[in-house]
Amino acid sequence: MARVVLAMSGGVDSSVAAHLLLQQGHEVIGVFMRHGEESSQQCNVPAAADSDGAANAAVATLPVLGELPQGRADHKQGCCTASDAADAKRVAAMMGIPFYSLDLQADFRRIVDYFVDDYLNGRTPNPCVKCNHWIKFGRLFDYADGVMADYVATGHYARMVNGQLHRGLDDRKDQSYALFGIRPERLPRMLLPVGDYSKPEIRDLALSLNLGVAGKKDSQEICFVTQGHHSDFVKARRPDMVGKTAGDFVDLEGNVLGQHPGYEAFTVGQRKKLGIALGTPHFVVRIEPDTCRVVLAEKEALAAPGLSAQQANWLIPHERLQQTLDQAHQSDQLRVQIRYNGSPEPASVRVDPDDSELFEVHFDHPVDAVAPGQATVVYQNNQVLGGGWIR
Ligand SMILES: Nc1ncnc2c1ncn2[C@@H]1O[C@H](COP(=O)(O)OP(=O)(O)OP(=O)(O)O)[C@@H](O)[C@H]1O
């Protein structure tokens, strides 16, 4: 019997994951990660993080709290509500598994700081992917080591196939894109039990098990922006920047089209809610934090032949990295995905021979809206080969 630490969010997916793991004969320890960062109002410059981020911290520093977060049941505490924690605890009790709540507020503040800083640098951050990397597969593995667990499991829709990360069977729910940052040596210790099912199947299972969380909604995209627009959140975090990011909308030739209240409100590829009427549909094609200009153009200008990426994390051996990528492209198996809900597109990938953390992607056909700051993930068919961050 293997010992498994399961990340339990109080949602339907990780709750059913607990059941599936028990069915497979594992000893399961449920862990709720308390992300709330209600006590911090100021924006700190994030500590320089290495690629493993928080994963390097010693497990001994993790407070293991048997108690749940305090607060009204409906009170949002950053990422997760007290009621989520209570749901997770209830499910664990129902299944007869031990349950702990970890206080990861300090780690989570780093995610928030990264999110705010990226927008202020004219980029579009992906806090969920960072959270998976730094917290879920960073701190959680430390915890698992501390309790001598063999595996770490989550309720993500992705699959482990022969120790390799693959897309989940339910393509509409697939979350493999968000998991590319896991350290390759940790892959053999990961379990993703819900990835073999579709979301409706998981809901049906939850109903048949009489889980109170069966009808719970999926988590929202940016869990800590609980109300308003993300730009309001950025301004609230960085009042010193209010007014300093306002500037001009310009066209490709630099002609002024109008004014915007702050470039942090925009993302490359955005068409809606620009706050300017130009007669024909216009899109954000570039954000220039140095001049505070937001460049708008018609759709044709969005198409990009490729991209360059940094901070790559490769899940396959480095020795045959380029060879694997080339062979996969030649056999039309290489695909690159550039946003969470995007589709993987045929492309070739060239890794910098001097620095494997840098790579270039050339799409077989131009793609729209390559947004600096977003993750870009490389697949061979359904297998995640690795990924990086769009420069
Ligand atoms: N606060 C948390 N504590 C523990 N585990 C978490 C937490 N938030 C997310 N997770 C883990 O990450 C997985 C994916 O989280 P995501 O936010 O995408 O939620 P989801 O797809 O709605 O899943 P769920 O239905 O389990 O909440 C969860 O299934 C769970 O294993």
Coordinates of C-alpha atoms and ligand atoms in Angstrom, one line a residue:
M1 CA 0.0 0.0 0.0
A2 CA 1.5 3.3 -1.0
R3 CA 1.1 6.5 1.0
V4 CA -0.4 9.4 -1.0
V5 CA -0.6 13.1 -0.1
L6 CA -3.7 14.4 -1.9
A7 CA -4.2 18.2 -2.4
M8 CA -7.9 18.6 -1.4
S9 CA -9.4 22.0 -2.4
G10 CA -12.9 21.2 -1.2
G11 CA -14.0 21.0 -4.9
V12 CA -15.6 18.1 -6.7
D13 CA -12.4 17.0 -8.6
S14 CA -10.1 16.5 -5.7
S15 CA -12.9 15.0 -3.6
V16 CA -13.6 12.3 -6.2
A17 CA -9.8 11.9 -6.5
A18 CA -9.7 10.9 -2.8
H19 CA -12.3 8.2 -3.5
L20 CA -10.4 6.9 -6.6
L21 CA -7.1 6.7 -4.7
L22 CA -8.8 4.8 -1.9
Q23 CA -10.3 2.4 -4.4
Q24 CA -6.9 1.8 -5.8
G25 CA -5.8 0.7 -2.4
H26 CA -3.7 3.7 -1.3
E27 CA -3.3 5.2 2.1
V28 CA -4.5 8.8 1.5
I29 CA -3.6 11.9 3.5
G30 CA -5.8 14.9 2.6
V31 CA -4.1 18.3 2.7
F32 CA -5.8 21.7 2.2
M33 CA -3.5 24.5 1.3
R34 CA -4.5 27.7 2.9
H35 CA -3.5 30.5 0.5
G36 CA -5.3 33.5 2.1
E37 CA -3.2 36.6 2.1
E38 CA -5.7 38.8 3.9
S39 CA -3.1 40.4 6.2
S40 CA -0.9 41.9 3.4
Q41 CA -2.0 45.1 1.7
Q42 CA 1.3 46.3 0.5
C43 CA 3.1 45.1 -2.6
N44 CA 6.5 43.7 -1.9
V45 CA 9.1 43.2 -4.6
P46 CA 9.2 39.4 -4.9
A47 CA 12.3 37.7 -3.6
A48 CA 14.4 36.6 -6.4
A49 CA 13.1 33.1 -7.0
D50 CA 15.1 30.3 -8.6
S51 CA 13.3 28.0 -11.0
D52 CA 12.2 25.8 -8.1
G53 CA 10.8 28.7 -6.2
A54 CA 9.4 27.7 -2.8
A55 CA 10.2 24.1 -3.3
N56 CA 13.6 24.6 -1.7
A57 CA 12.2 25.5 1.7
A58 CA 12.6 22.9 4.4
V59 CA 9.5 21.0 5.3
A60 CA 10.2 21.6 8.9
T61 CA 9.1 25.2 8.4
L62 CA 5.6 24.2 7.3
P63 CA 3.2 24.7 10.1
V64 CA 0.8 21.7 10.1
L65 CA -2.5 23.1 11.3
G66 CA -5.2 20.7 12.4
E67 CA -7.5 23.6 12.6
L68 CA -9.3 25.2 9.7
P69 CA -9.0 28.9 8.7
Q70 CA -11.0 31.1 10.9
G71 CA -13.7 33.3 9.4
R72 CA -17.3 33.4 8.2
A73 CA -18.1 30.5 6.0
D74 CA -18.6 32.7 3.0
H75 CA -15.6 35.0 3.6
K76 CA -13.1 34.9 0.8
Q77 CA -9.6 34.6 2.0
G78 CA -7.4 35.2 -1.0
C79 CA -7.6 32.0 -3.1
C80 CA -9.8 29.8 -1.1
T81 CA -12.7 30.3 1.2
A82 CA -13.0 29.0 4.7
S83 CA -16.0 27.1 3.4
D84 CA -13.7 25.4 0.9
A85 CA -11.5 24.2 3.7
A86 CA -14.6 23.0 5.6
D87 CA -15.8 21.2 2.5
A88 CA -12.5 19.4 2.1
K89 CA -12.5 18.5 5.8
R90 CA -16.0 17.1 5.6
V91 CA -15.1 15.0 2.5
A92 CA -12.0 13.7 4.3
A93 CA -14.0 12.7 7.4
M94 CA -16.6 11.0 5.2
M95 CA -13.9 8.9 3.6
G96 CA -12.2 8.2 6.8
I97 CA -8.8 9.8 5.8
P98 CA -6.6 12.1 7.9
F99 CA -6.8 15.7 6.9
Y100 CA -4.5 18.7 7.5
S101 CA -4.5 22.3 6.6
L102 CA -1.2 23.9 5.6
D103 CA -0.6 27.6 6.1
L104 CA 1.1 28.8 2.8
Q105 CA 0.2 32.4 3.0
A106 CA 3.7 33.6 2.6
D107 CA 4.3 31.5 -0.5
F108 CA 1.0 32.7 -2.0
R109 CA 2.0 36.3 -1.5
R110 CA 4.8 35.7 -3.9
I111 CA 2.3 34.6 -6.5
V112 CA 0.3 37.7 -6.0
D113 CA 3.4 39.9 -6.3
Y114 CA 4.5 38.1 -9.5
F115 CA 1.0 38.7 -10.9
V116 CA 1.0 42.4 -10.1
D117 CA 4.6 42.9 -11.3
D118 CA 4.0 41.2 -14.6
Y119 CA 1.0 43.4 -15.5
L120 CA 3.1 46.4 -14.6
N121 CA 5.8 45.2 -16.9
G122 CA 3.3 45.0 -19.8
R123 CA 3.0 41.3 -19.6
T124 CA 0.1 38.9 -19.0
P125 CA 0.9 36.6 -16.1
N126 CA -0.4 33.1 -15.5
P127 CA -0.7 32.8 -11.7
C128 CA -2.3 29.3 -11.8
V129 CA 0.7 27.8 -13.6
K130 CA 3.1 29.5 -11.1
C131 CA 1.0 28.3 -8.2
N132 CA 1.2 24.7 -9.5
H133 CA 4.9 25.0 -9.9
W134 CA 5.8 26.9 -6.7
I135 CA 3.1 25.8 -4.3
K136 CA 1.2 22.7 -5.4
F137 CA 4.2 20.7 -6.7
G138 CA 6.8 22.6 -4.6
R139 CA 5.6 22.9 -1.1
L140 CA 3.3 19.9 -1.3
F141 CA 6.2 17.6 -2.3
D142 CA 8.2 19.0 0.6
Y143 CA 5.3 18.1 2.8
A144 CA 5.0 14.6 1.3
D145 CA 8.7 14.0 1.9
G146 CA 8.2 15.1 5.5
V147 CA 5.4 12.6 6.1
M148 CA 7.3 9.9 4.1
A149 CA 4.6 9.7 1.4
D150 CA 5.4 7.9 -1.8
Y151 CA 3.1 10.0 -4.0
V152 CA 1.5 13.4 -4.4
A153 CA -1.9 13.6 -6.0
T154 CA -4.2 16.4 -7.2
G155 CA -7.5 16.6 -8.9
H156 CA -6.1 18.1 -12.2
Y157 CA -7.4 16.8 -15.5
A158 CA -4.2 15.4 -16.9
R159 CA -2.8 11.9 -16.9
M160 CA 0.4 10.1 -15.9
V161 CA 1.3 7.5 -18.5
N162 CA 4.4 5.4 -17.8
G163 CA 5.7 8.2 -15.6
Q164 CA 5.2 10.9 -18.2
L165 CA 2.7 13.8 -18.1
H166 CA -0.1 13.6 -20.7
R167 CA -3.2 15.5 -21.6
G168 CA -6.4 14.5 -19.7
L169 CA -8.9 12.4 -21.6
D170 CA -11.5 15.1 -21.4
D171 CA -10.0 17.6 -23.9
R172 CA -12.4 20.4 -22.9
K173 CA -11.2 20.2 -19.3
D174 CA -7.5 19.4 -19.9
Q175 CA -5.2 21.0 -17.4
S176 CA -1.9 19.6 -18.6
Y177 CA -0.9 23.0 -19.9
A178 CA -0.9 24.3 -16.3
L179 CA 1.4 21.5 -15.0
F180 CA 4.4 21.8 -17.3
G181 CA 6.5 23.4 -14.6
I182 CA 6.8 20.4 -12.4
R183 CA 10.4 19.2 -11.9
P184 CA 11.0 16.2 -14.1
E185 CA 12.4 14.0 -11.3
R186 CA 9.1 14.4 -9.5
L187 CA 7.0 13.0 -12.3
P188 CA 7.3 9.4 -11.1
R189 CA 5.8 10.4 -7.8
M190 CA 2.7 12.1 -9.2
L191 CA -0.8 10.7 -9.4
L192 CA -3.6 12.4 -11.3
P193 CA -6.6 10.1 -10.8
V194 CA -9.3 12.2 -12.4
G195 CA -7.5 12.7 -15.7
D196 CA -8.9 9.3 -17.0
Y197 CA -12.5 10.6 -16.7
S198 CA -14.6 13.4 -18.2
K199 CA -15.9 16.1 -16.0
P200 CA -19.5 14.8 -16.3
E201 CA -18.3 11.4 -15.2
I202 CA -16.6 12.9 -12.2
R203 CA -19.7 14.8 -11.2
D204 CA -21.8 11.6 -11.6
L205 CA -19.4 9.8 -9.4
A206 CA -19.6 12.5 -6.8
L207 CA -23.4 12.3 -6.9
S208 CA -23.3 8.5 -6.5
L209 CA -21.0 8.9 -3.6
N210 CA -23.4 11.4 -2.0
L211 CA -20.7 14.0 -1.8
G212 CA -22.2 17.4 -0.8
V213 CA -19.7 19.1 -3.2
A214 CA -21.0 17.2 -6.3
G215 CA -22.7 20.4 -7.7
K216 CA -20.0 22.8 -6.7
K217 CA -18.8 25.2 -9.5
D218 CA -15.3 24.9 -11.0
S219 CA -12.9 27.4 -9.6
Q220 CA -12.7 30.7 -11.3
E221 CA -9.8 31.6 -13.5
I222 CA -7.8 34.0 -11.2
C223 CA -8.9 32.8 -7.8
F224 CA -7.6 35.7 -5.8
V225 CA -9.2 38.5 -7.9
T226 CA -12.5 37.9 -6.2
Q227 CA -14.3 41.0 -7.4
G228 CA -13.8 43.7 -10.1
H229 CA -11.3 43.7 -12.9
H230 CA -7.7 42.5 -12.5
S231 CA -6.5 46.0 -13.1
D232 CA -8.4 47.2 -10.0
F233 CA -6.6 44.5 -8.0
V234 CA -3.2 45.7 -9.5
K235 CA -4.0 49.3 -8.5
A236 CA -5.1 48.4 -5.0
R237 CA -1.8 46.5 -4.6
R238 CA 0.3 49.3 -6.1
P239 CA -1.3 52.6 -5.2
D240 CA 2.1 54.3 -6.0
M241 CA 1.5 53.3 -9.7
V242 CA -2.0 54.8 -10.0
G243 CA -2.0 57.4 -12.8
K244 CA 1.6 56.4 -13.9
T245 CA 0.4 53.7 -16.4
A246 CA -2.1 55.8 -18.2
G247 CA -1.2 56.7 -21.8
D248 CA -2.1 56.6 -25.5
F249 CA -3.7 54.1 -27.7
V250 CA -1.7 54.2 -30.9
D251 CA -1.9 52.5 -34.3
L252 CA 1.0 50.6 -35.9
E253 CA 2.4 53.8 -37.3
G254 CA 2.4 55.4 -33.9
N255 CA -0.6 57.7 -34.6
V256 CA -2.5 58.5 -31.5
L257 CA -6.0 57.0 -31.5
G258 CA -7.1 57.9 -28.0
Q259 CA -6.3 57.5 -24.3
H260 CA -6.4 54.6 -21.9
P261 CA -6.4 54.7 -18.1
G262 CA -3.6 52.2 -17.5
Y263 CA -1.9 49.6 -19.7
E264 CA -2.2 46.9 -17.0
A265 CA -5.8 46.5 -18.0
F266 CA -4.8 45.0 -21.4
T267 CA -3.6 41.8 -22.9
V268 CA -2.2 41.1 -26.3
G269 CA -5.1 39.8 -28.5
Q270 CA -7.8 41.6 -26.5
R271 CA -10.7 43.0 -28.5
K272 CA -13.4 43.6 -25.9
K273 CA -13.6 46.3 -23.3
L274 CA -10.9 48.5 -24.9
G275 CA -12.9 51.6 -24.0
I276 CA -12.5 53.1 -27.5
A277 CA -14.7 52.9 -30.6
L278 CA -12.8 52.8 -33.9
G279 CA -15.5 51.7 -36.4
T280 CA -13.9 48.4 -37.1
P281 CA -12.8 45.7 -34.7
H282 CA -9.4 46.5 -33.2
F283 CA -7.1 44.3 -31.1
V284 CA -4.3 44.9 -28.7
V285 CA -1.1 43.9 -30.6
R286 CA 1.5 45.3 -28.3
I287 CA 1.9 46.8 -24.8
E288 CA 4.8 49.2 -24.2
P289 CA 5.3 49.8 -20.5
D290 CA 8.2 52.3 -21.1
T291 CA 6.0 54.7 -23.1
C292 CA 2.7 53.5 -21.6
R293 CA 1.5 53.1 -25.2
V294 CA -1.0 50.3 -26.1
V295 CA -0.8 49.5 -29.8
L296 CA -4.1 48.7 -31.5
A297 CA -4.6 47.2 -35.0
E298 CA -7.0 45.1 -37.1
K299 CA -7.0 41.3 -36.8
E300 CA -4.4 40.6 -39.5
A301 CA -1.7 42.3 -37.4
L302 CA -2.2 39.8 -34.6
A303 CA -0.9 36.8 -36.5
A304 CA 2.6 35.8 -35.4
P305 CA 4.9 33.3 -37.2
G306 CA 6.5 32.2 -33.9
L307 CA 7.7 33.2 -30.5
S308 CA 10.6 33.0 -28.2
A309 CA 10.3 31.6 -24.7
Q310 CA 12.5 31.6 -21.5
Q311 CA 12.7 29.8 -18.2
A312 CA 12.0 26.5 -19.9
N313 CA 11.3 23.4 -17.9
W314 CA 11.9 20.2 -19.9
L315 CA 10.3 16.9 -18.9
I316 CA 12.4 14.8 -21.2
P317 CA 16.1 14.1 -20.9
H318 CA 18.3 17.0 -22.0
E319 CA 20.7 14.8 -24.0
R320 CA 18.2 14.1 -26.7
L321 CA 16.0 17.1 -26.3
Q322 CA 16.5 18.7 -29.8
Q323 CA 16.5 15.4 -31.4
T324 CA 13.2 14.4 -29.9
L325 CA 11.7 17.8 -30.8
D326 CA 12.9 17.5 -34.4
Q327 CA 11.7 14.0 -34.9
A328 CA 8.3 14.8 -33.4
H329 CA 8.0 17.7 -35.8
Q330 CA 9.1 15.6 -38.8
S331 CA 6.4 13.1 -38.0
D332 CA 3.8 15.8 -37.5
Q333 CA 3.4 15.1 -33.8
L334 CA 4.8 18.3 -32.3
R335 CA 2.2 20.8 -31.1
V336 CA 2.6 24.0 -29.1
Q337 CA -0.1 25.6 -27.0
I338 CA 0.1 29.3 -26.0
R339 CA -2.8 29.8 -23.7
Y340 CA -4.8 27.9 -21.1
N341 CA -7.9 27.3 -23.2
G342 CA -6.0 27.4 -26.5
S343 CA -5.6 24.5 -28.9
P344 CA -2.2 22.9 -29.5
E345 CA -0.9 24.1 -32.9
P346 CA 1.7 22.3 -35.2
A347 CA 5.1 23.9 -34.8
S348 CA 8.8 23.3 -34.8
V349 CA 10.9 24.1 -31.7
R350 CA 14.5 25.1 -31.6
V351 CA 16.3 25.0 -28.2
D352 CA 19.2 27.4 -27.7
P353 CA 22.3 25.2 -27.8
D354 CA 24.0 27.3 -25.1
D355 CA 21.0 27.6 -22.8
S356 CA 18.3 25.0 -22.7
E357 CA 16.0 27.4 -20.8
L358 CA 15.6 29.5 -24.0
F359 CA 13.8 28.2 -27.0
E360 CA 12.1 29.4 -30.2
V361 CA 8.8 28.2 -31.7
H362 CA 8.0 28.5 -35.4
F363 CA 4.4 27.7 -36.1
D364 CA 3.6 25.8 -39.3
H365 CA 0.8 28.4 -39.7
P366 CA 0.8 31.8 -38.0
V367 CA -1.1 32.0 -34.8
D368 CA -3.0 34.9 -33.3
A369 CA -2.4 36.7 -30.1
V370 CA 0.9 35.6 -28.7
A371 CA 0.9 37.3 -25.3
P372 CA 4.2 37.9 -23.5
G373 CA 4.1 36.5 -20.0
Q374 CA 1.9 33.5 -20.8
A375 CA 3.1 30.0 -20.6
T376 CA 3.8 28.1 -23.8
V377 CA 3.7 24.3 -23.6
V378 CA 5.2 21.8 -26.0
Y379 CA 3.5 18.5 -26.7
Q380 CA 4.3 15.4 -28.7
N381 CA 0.8 14.1 -29.4
N382 CA -0.7 14.0 -25.9
Q383 CA 2.6 14.0 -24.0
V384 CA 3.9 17.2 -22.4
L385 CA 7.6 17.5 -23.4
G386 CA 8.1 20.8 -21.5
G387 CA 7.3 24.5 -21.7
G388 CA 8.4 27.9 -20.9
W389 CA 7.3 31.6 -20.6
I390 CA 6.7 33.8 -23.7
R391 CA 9.2 36.6 -23.8
Ligands
LIG1 N1 -6.5 25.3 -1.7 C1 -6.1 24.1 -2.1 N2 -5.8 23.2 -1.2 C2 -5.4 21.9 -1.7 N3 -5.4 21.6 -3.0 C3 -5.8 22.5 -3.9 C4 -6.2 23.8 -3.5 N4 -6.5 24.5 -4.6 C5 -6.3 23.6 -5.7 N5 -5.9 22.4 -5.2 C6 -5.5 21.2 -6.0 O1 -5.3 21.5 -7.4 C7 -6.3 20.9 -8.2 C8 -6.7 21.8 -9.3 O2 -7.2 22.9 -8.8 P1 -8.1 23.9 -9.6 O3 -8.1 25.2 -8.9 O4 -7.9 23.8 -11.0 O5 -9.6 23.4 -9.2 P2 -10.7 22.5 -9.9 O6 -10.4 22.1 -11.3 O7 -11.9 23.3 -9.7 O8 -10.6 21.3 -8.9 P3 -11.4 21.0 -7.6 O9 -12.8 20.6 -8.2 O10 -10.7 19.8 -7.0 O11 -11.4 22.2 -6.8 C9 -7.4 20.5 -7.3 O12 -8.1 19.4 -7.7 C10 -6.7 20.2 -6.0 O13 -6.1 18.9 -6.0

